Coordinates of C-alpha atoms and ligand atoms in Angstrom, one line a residue:
M1 CA 66.1 81.2 124.0
V2 CA 67.8 84.6 124.2
S3 CA 69.7 85.9 121.6
V4 CA 73.5 86.4 122.3
A5 CA 73.1 90.4 123.3
E6 CA 70.3 89.7 125.4
A7 CA 72.2 87.4 127.4
S8 CA 75.2 89.6 127.8
A9 CA 73.0 92.6 128.9
V10 CA 71.5 90.2 131.5
V11 CA 75.0 88.8 132.6
W12 CA 76.1 92.7 132.5
A13 CA 73.7 94.0 134.8
S14 CA 74.1 91.0 137.5
L15 CA 77.4 92.4 138.4
F16 CA 79.5 91.6 141.8
K17 CA 79.7 94.2 143.9
S18 CA 83.6 94.7 144.9
R19 CA 85.0 96.3 148.0
P20 CA 88.6 97.7 148.6
K21 CA 91.1 95.6 150.1
S22 CA 94.4 96.6 151.1
A23 CA 97.3 94.7 148.9
Q24 CA 101.3 95.2 148.9
I25 CA 102.4 96.7 145.8
E26 CA 104.7 93.6 145.3
E27 CA 101.2 92.0 144.5
A28 CA 99.2 94.4 142.8
V29 CA 100.1 94.6 139.4
G30 CA 97.2 92.6 137.4
K31 CA 95.2 94.2 140.3
V32 CA 92.3 97.2 139.8
L33 CA 93.0 100.2 141.9
A34 CA 90.5 101.4 144.5
E35 CA 91.8 104.5 145.6
R36 CA 92.8 107.7 144.4
I37 CA 96.7 108.1 144.0
V38 CA 98.2 111.9 144.4
A39 CA 101.5 113.2 144.3
D40 CA 103.3 113.6 147.3
R41 CA 105.8 115.7 146.2
D42 CA 106.5 117.4 142.7
F43 CA 107.6 115.1 139.7
P44 CA 110.3 115.4 139.9
P45 CA 110.8 117.1 143.3
F46 CA 114.3 118.6 142.5
N47 CA 115.6 120.6 139.3
R48 CA 117.2 116.9 138.4
V49 CA 120.5 116.8 136.1
A50 CA 119.4 114.6 133.4
M51 CA 123.2 113.9 132.2
D52 CA 126.3 113.2 133.3
G53 CA 128.2 116.3 132.5
I54 CA 129.0 120.2 133.6
A55 CA 126.4 122.6 134.9
I56 CA 127.3 126.1 134.5
Q57 CA 125.3 129.3 134.3
Y58 CA 124.5 130.3 131.0
A59 CA 125.1 133.9 130.9
S60 CA 128.8 133.1 131.2
L61 CA 129.1 131.3 128.0
K62 CA 129.6 135.1 126.4
V63 CA 132.7 135.2 128.5
G64 CA 134.1 132.1 126.9
A65 CA 133.7 128.2 127.0
E66 CA 136.1 127.4 129.7
F67 CA 135.2 126.8 133.2
F68 CA 137.0 125.8 136.2
I69 CA 135.7 122.9 138.1
E70 CA 134.7 123.7 141.7
A71 CA 133.3 120.4 143.0
V72 CA 131.4 117.6 141.8
Q73 CA 127.4 117.3 142.3
A74 CA 126.7 113.5 142.7
A75 CA 123.2 112.1 142.8
G76 CA 121.9 111.5 146.8
E77 CA 123.9 114.6 147.8
P78 CA 122.3 117.9 149.4
G79 CA 122.5 120.5 146.5
K80 CA 125.8 122.4 146.4
K81 CA 126.5 125.9 145.6
L82 CA 128.1 127.8 142.2
K83 CA 130.3 130.2 143.6
K84 CA 131.6 131.9 140.8
A85 CA 129.3 132.9 137.7
N86 CA 132.2 131.8 135.4
H87 CA 133.0 128.2 136.8
C88 CA 131.4 125.0 136.8
L89 CA 130.2 121.7 138.9
E90 CA 130.4 118.9 137.3
V91 CA 127.4 116.7 137.8
M92 CA 125.7 113.6 137.8
T93 CA 122.2 112.2 136.6
G94 CA 120.2 112.2 138.8
A95 CA 121.6 114.7 141.3
M96 CA 120.3 118.3 142.4
L97 CA 121.5 120.7 140.1
P98 CA 123.6 123.2 141.9
E99 CA 122.0 126.3 142.5
G100 CA 123.1 129.3 140.5
T101 CA 123.7 126.9 137.3
D102 CA 121.2 126.9 134.8
T103 CA 122.6 124.7 132.1
V104 CA 124.0 121.3 131.8
I105 CA 126.2 120.2 129.1
R106 CA 127.2 116.7 128.4
Y107 CA 131.0 115.1 128.8
E108 CA 130.5 113.7 125.5
D109 CA 130.5 117.8 124.5
V110 CA 133.7 118.8 126.8
K111 CA 137.3 118.4 126.9
I112 CA 138.2 118.3 131.0
E113 CA 142.4 118.9 131.7
K114 CA 143.8 119.9 134.9
G115 CA 140.3 120.8 136.7
V116 CA 139.3 123.0 133.3
A117 CA 136.3 122.1 131.4
T118 CA 136.2 123.4 127.7
I119 CA 132.5 123.3 125.9
Q120 CA 133.1 121.6 122.5
I121 CA 130.2 122.7 121.0
K122 CA 128.5 125.9 119.2
E123 CA 125.2 125.3 120.3
V124 CA 124.1 125.4 124.0
T125 CA 120.2 126.1 124.9
L126 CA 119.9 127.6 128.1
G127 CA 118.4 125.1 130.3
Q128 CA 119.3 122.3 128.2
N129 CA 119.8 118.7 130.1
I130 CA 117.6 119.6 133.2
H131 CA 114.5 118.0 134.0
R132 CA 112.4 120.6 135.7
Q133 CA 110.8 120.5 139.4
G134 CA 107.1 119.4 138.7
Q135 CA 107.5 119.2 134.8
D136 CA 105.5 116.1 135.0
A137 CA 103.3 116.4 137.8
R138 CA 102.8 118.7 140.7
Q139 CA 102.4 118.1 144.3
N140 CA 98.7 117.2 144.8
D141 CA 98.0 116.6 141.5
V142 CA 96.0 113.4 141.2
L143 CA 98.2 110.8 139.4
L144 CA 96.2 107.5 139.3
D145 CA 92.2 107.5 139.6
S146 CA 90.2 104.3 141.0
G147 CA 89.8 101.9 138.3
I148 CA 92.6 101.3 136.8
L149 CA 94.1 98.2 136.2
L150 CA 97.5 98.4 137.8
S151 CA 100.3 97.8 135.1
P152 CA 103.9 97.5 136.3
A153 CA 103.9 101.5 135.1
E154 CA 101.6 102.2 137.5
I155 CA 103.4 100.2 140.5
A156 CA 106.2 102.5 139.7
L157 CA 104.4 105.3 140.4
L158 CA 103.0 103.7 143.8
A159 CA 106.3 103.2 144.7
S160 CA 107.7 106.8 144.2
V161 CA 104.9 108.4 146.2
G162 CA 105.7 106.1 149.0
K163 CA 102.4 103.9 149.0
N164 CA 103.8 100.3 150.1
R165 CA 100.3 99.2 150.4
V166 CA 97.3 100.3 148.2
D167 CA 93.7 99.2 148.0
V168 CA 92.3 97.2 145.2
F169 CA 89.4 96.1 144.1
S170 CA 88.7 92.4 145.6
L171 CA 87.8 89.6 143.7
P172 CA 84.8 87.3 143.8
R173 CA 85.6 84.5 146.0
A174 CA 84.8 81.9 143.0
A175 CA 84.0 77.9 142.7
V176 CA 84.4 75.9 140.1
V177 CA 82.3 73.0 139.2
S178 CA 82.5 69.9 137.0
S179 CA 79.6 67.8 136.7
G180 CA 79.1 64.3 135.2
D181 CA 79.8 60.4 136.0
E182 CA 82.2 59.9 133.4
L183 CA 84.6 62.2 134.6
V184 CA 87.8 60.8 136.8
E185 CA 90.6 62.4 138.1
V186 CA 93.6 63.6 136.2
S187 CA 95.7 61.5 138.0
S188 CA 93.7 58.3 137.7
T189 CA 93.7 56.1 134.6
P190 CA 90.0 56.3 133.2
A191 CA 88.2 53.0 132.3
P192 CA 86.9 53.1 128.5
H193 CA 83.9 54.7 129.6
Q194 CA 85.2 57.5 131.3
I195 CA 87.8 60.6 130.5
R196 CA 89.9 62.9 132.9
R197 CA 87.7 66.1 134.2
S198 CA 89.6 69.2 131.9
N199 CA 87.3 71.7 131.8
T200 CA 88.0 72.4 135.9
Y201 CA 91.4 72.9 135.0
A202 CA 91.3 75.1 131.7
L203 CA 88.5 77.4 133.8
Q204 CA 90.9 78.3 137.0
A205 CA 93.7 78.6 134.1
A206 CA 92.0 80.9 132.4
M207 CA 91.2 82.3 135.9
R208 CA 94.6 82.3 137.4
S209 CA 96.0 84.1 134.5
L210 CA 93.7 86.9 135.3
G211 CA 95.2 86.9 139.0
W212 CA 91.8 85.2 140.3
E213 CA 91.8 82.3 142.4
S214 CA 89.1 79.9 142.8
E215 CA 88.5 76.5 144.5
S216 CA 87.2 73.6 142.4
F217 CA 84.5 70.7 143.2
H218 CA 82.7 68.0 141.3
L219 CA 79.5 66.7 141.5
A220 CA 78.1 63.6 140.4
D221 CA 75.2 63.2 138.2
Q222 CA 72.5 62.8 141.0
K223 CA 70.0 64.7 141.6
E224 CA 70.1 65.1 145.9
S225 CA 73.7 65.2 146.2
I226 CA 73.3 68.2 143.5
V227 CA 71.0 70.1 145.8
A228 CA 73.0 69.7 148.8
S229 CA 76.4 70.0 147.5
L230 CA 75.2 72.9 145.5
R231 CA 73.4 74.7 148.6
G232 CA 77.0 74.5 150.3
I233 CA 79.0 75.7 147.8
V234 CA 76.2 78.7 147.1
K235 CA 76.3 79.8 150.5
N236 CA 80.1 80.0 150.6
Y237 CA 81.2 81.7 147.1
D238 CA 80.2 85.0 145.4
V239 CA 80.0 83.4 142.0
I240 CA 80.0 79.3 140.7
I241 CA 80.8 78.4 137.4
L242 CA 79.4 75.3 136.6
S243 CA 80.5 73.1 133.7
G244 CA 78.1 70.1 132.4
G245 CA 74.3 68.7 133.0
V246 CA 72.5 72.2 131.8
S247 CA 71.5 70.6 128.6
K248 CA 68.6 68.3 127.6
G249 CA 69.9 64.7 128.9
K250 CA 68.2 63.0 131.3
F251 CA 70.7 63.5 134.0
D252 CA 71.0 67.0 133.3
Y253 CA 69.7 67.9 136.6
I254 CA 71.9 71.2 137.3
P255 CA 69.1 73.8 136.4
D256 CA 66.4 72.2 138.4
A257 CA 69.0 71.5 141.4
L258 CA 69.9 75.7 141.2
E259 CA 66.0 76.6 141.2
E260 CA 65.7 74.4 143.9
I261 CA 68.3 76.4 146.0
G262 CA 66.8 79.2 145.3
V263 CA 68.7 80.7 142.5
K264 CA 66.7 82.3 139.7
K265 CA 66.9 81.7 136.4
L266 CA 67.5 84.4 134.0
F267 CA 68.1 82.7 130.9
H268 CA 68.8 79.3 129.9
Q269 CA 69.8 78.4 126.4
V270 CA 71.7 81.4 124.2
N271 CA 70.9 81.5 119.8
Q272 CA 75.0 80.6 119.8
R273 CA 77.3 77.6 118.6
P274 CA 78.9 76.6 120.6
G275 CA 77.1 76.9 124.0
K276 CA 73.9 77.0 123.3
P277 CA 72.5 75.5 127.2
F278 CA 74.5 78.4 129.0
W279 CA 72.0 78.8 131.8
F280 CA 72.4 82.1 134.3
G281 CA 71.2 82.9 137.5
V282 CA 71.6 85.0 140.2
S283 CA 70.4 83.8 144.0
E284 CA 68.6 86.1 146.2
N285 CA 71.6 87.6 148.2
G286 CA 73.1 88.0 144.9
K287 CA 75.7 85.2 144.1
V288 CA 76.3 84.8 140.4
V289 CA 75.9 81.3 138.6
F290 CA 77.3 80.7 135.2
A291 CA 76.1 77.0 134.2
L292 CA 78.1 76.5 131.2
P293 CA 77.4 73.6 129.0
G294 CA 80.4 70.8 129.6
N295 CA 81.4 70.5 126.0
P296 CA 85.3 71.9 126.6
V297 CA 85.2 74.2 123.9
S298 CA 81.2 75.7 125.1
T299 CA 83.1 76.3 128.6
Y300 CA 86.2 78.2 127.0
M301 CA 84.4 80.1 124.9
C302 CA 81.8 81.2 127.5
F303 CA 84.4 81.4 129.8
Y304 CA 86.2 84.5 127.6
R305 CA 82.5 85.7 126.0
Y306 CA 81.2 86.2 128.8
I307 CA 82.8 85.6 132.4
K308 CA 85.8 87.6 131.9
P309 CA 84.0 90.8 130.9
W310 CA 81.8 90.0 134.0
L311 CA 84.9 90.1 136.0
L312 CA 86.6 93.1 134.6
K313 CA 82.9 94.9 134.4
S314 CA 82.5 94.1 138.1
L315 CA 85.8 95.6 139.2
G316 CA 85.2 98.7 137.1
V317 CA 87.7 98.1 134.4
E318 CA 85.9 99.5 131.0
V319 CA 86.2 96.5 128.5
H320 CA 87.1 97.4 125.1
L321 CA 86.1 95.6 122.0
I322 CA 88.2 94.3 119.7
Q323 CA 87.8 93.7 116.1
A324 CA 89.5 91.3 113.2
T325 CA 89.4 91.0 110.2
L326 CA 88.3 87.9 108.6
A327 CA 90.9 86.9 106.2
S328 CA 88.8 84.5 104.2
D329 CA 85.4 84.0 102.9
F330 CA 83.5 81.9 105.6
S331 CA 80.0 80.7 105.6
F332 CA 77.9 79.1 108.4
K333 CA 74.1 78.6 107.8
P334 CA 72.2 78.2 111.0
E335 CA 70.4 81.3 112.5
L336 CA 73.0 81.3 115.5
T337 CA 76.0 83.8 116.8
Y338 CA 78.8 81.6 115.5
F339 CA 82.0 81.7 117.4
L340 CA 84.6 80.7 115.3
Q341 CA 88.1 79.5 115.9
V342 CA 90.3 81.8 114.4
E343 CA 94.1 81.8 114.0
V344 CA 95.1 85.7 114.2
K345 CA 98.4 87.2 112.7
F346 CA 99.3 91.0 112.3
E347 CA 100.0 91.6 108.8
N348 CA 100.3 95.5 107.7
G349 CA 99.3 96.5 110.7
K350 CA 95.8 94.4 110.3
L351 CA 94.6 92.1 112.9
M352 CA 93.6 88.9 110.3
A353 CA 91.8 86.2 111.5
Y354 CA 92.3 83.1 109.6
P355 CA 89.4 80.4 110.1
N356 CA 90.3 77.2 111.7
Q357 CA 86.8 75.7 113.1
G358 CA 87.8 72.7 114.3
G359 CA 85.4 69.7 114.5
G360 CA 83.1 71.1 116.8
S361 CA 82.5 71.6 120.5
G362 CA 84.1 68.7 121.6
D363 CA 87.3 69.4 120.0
F364 CA 89.7 71.1 122.4
A365 CA 92.6 69.6 121.0
N366 CA 91.8 72.4 117.9
L367 CA 92.3 75.3 120.9
K368 CA 95.8 74.6 120.2
N369 CA 95.6 75.8 116.8
V370 CA 93.8 79.1 117.5
S371 CA 94.1 82.1 119.5
G372 CA 90.4 83.6 120.1
F373 CA 87.0 83.7 118.6
L374 CA 85.8 86.0 115.8
E375 CA 82.1 86.5 116.4
L376 CA 79.9 86.1 113.6
P377 CA 76.4 87.4 113.6
A378 CA 73.5 85.1 113.8
D379 CA 71.1 87.1 111.1
R380 CA 73.7 86.2 108.2
S381 CA 74.8 83.5 106.8
E382 CA 77.8 84.5 104.3
F383 CA 80.7 86.8 105.4
K384 CA 83.7 87.6 103.1
A385 CA 87.2 88.5 103.7
G386 CA 87.9 91.5 104.7
E387 CA 85.1 92.1 107.3
L388 CA 85.3 93.2 110.5
F389 CA 84.0 91.4 113.3
P390 CA 84.2 91.3 117.2
Y391 CA 87.8 89.2 118.4
I392 CA 87.3 87.5 121.4
P393 CA 91.5 86.5 122.0
F394 CA 92.3 83.9 124.9
R395 CA 96.0 84.1 123.7
S396 CA 98.6 86.9 123.1
L397 CA 100.4 87.6 120.0
F398 CA 103.4 87.6 121.4
Ligands
AMP1 P1 77.3 68.0 129.5 O1 76.9 69.2 129.2 O2 77.2 67.4 130.6 O3 76.3 67.3 128.7 O4 78.8 67.4 128.7 C1 79.0 67.4 127.6 C2 80.3 66.9 127.0 O5 81.2 67.7 127.6 C3 80.0 65.5 127.6 O6 80.8 65.0 126.4 C4 81.3 65.5 128.3 O7 82.0 64.2 129.1 C5 82.0 66.5 128.6 N1 82.1 66.9 129.9 C6 81.6 67.8 130.6 N2 82.7 68.4 131.8 C7 83.4 68.1 131.4 C8 85.0 68.3 131.8 N3 85.0 68.9 133.3 N4 86.1 68.0 131.7 C9 85.9 67.4 130.0 N5 84.8 67.5 129.3 C10 83.3 67.3 130.1
MG2 MG1 77.0 65.7 131.9

């Protein structure tokens, strides 16, 4: 048996070697950038008018506040030129600042009558309301580095530099495999001794929420057929996520079957609750196998605690530890890392975690009441309100 820290270290040392793959930017949100993006032009590329109004030459303010309007400079028009220093042009947001002007006064601060604009305010600053060429970035500046998780903000940057396709890190081809003779299809009516399969749905949904597609399989509790099926699955996928069949039961054949087909066990059993029977191994050619215990809460917790960070780390994304404050005293005696189900709430800027532990690893109905797991260390049994612990969320707060 290994500790949670040891298990994590082994998993993080067995990352998937992702390769860059071209994607349309419409499909790239949530993916990890696999190239460096530089500015193709200055940002902004010209002195951009930042307010609708008039553009003047600042020095002319000494002469007076009335400016004859020579022309209108719209956005999308080539830049115009001020002909006389004490005249002005009407300018629109997004237009090029006309040559010969250096200051923009917004419409709200001028009165326009008979082709003459009169400035109504006393305070005017040289260069106001102009978004200067190159103010945000210079041509050839690095805008984005490889390894960034693309949010809509980065998609805007990619679009603005003309990248309609971009290299992103490919996700591992994944198989999600359930096992157990008691499990039937979602669409069927179970006999009294059967239950519907739910873990693969939970796993695939969790993966899909990360933009990670997968295929699902089911194995009966029959050793030879497990060996044969797993051989094919391990051959065809980069990562295999199993649930069930890894405990001490008479029909828990998965660990033996995996070793038989050449997947080397790196650990079996983790000092944790839920999820103690967790088995992890890697094949000679680098296929990674997470064989999770079948109890639904165990499967679920292990995905968020081990597999999600494994994926992010494989893609080169920095994974940040989140902490939450335990909201009430809690006691847990066994010397195991306990993943306590909690409902979190923001209170006075603090993430407060309210225990709602549910009825054990089989009680997945309780997950609807909670938003994540608080990781309570194995070497203690009393946990005090106000203490901070690592928090593993599966639900966002909004
Ligand atoms: P196992 O790890 O195979 O011993 O299974 C532990 C418990 O989890 C048993 O009660 C199983 O019926 C249940 N279980 C296993 N796999 C699934 C699944 N895919 N969906 C729902 N329950 C499952
Ligand atoms: Mg089973």
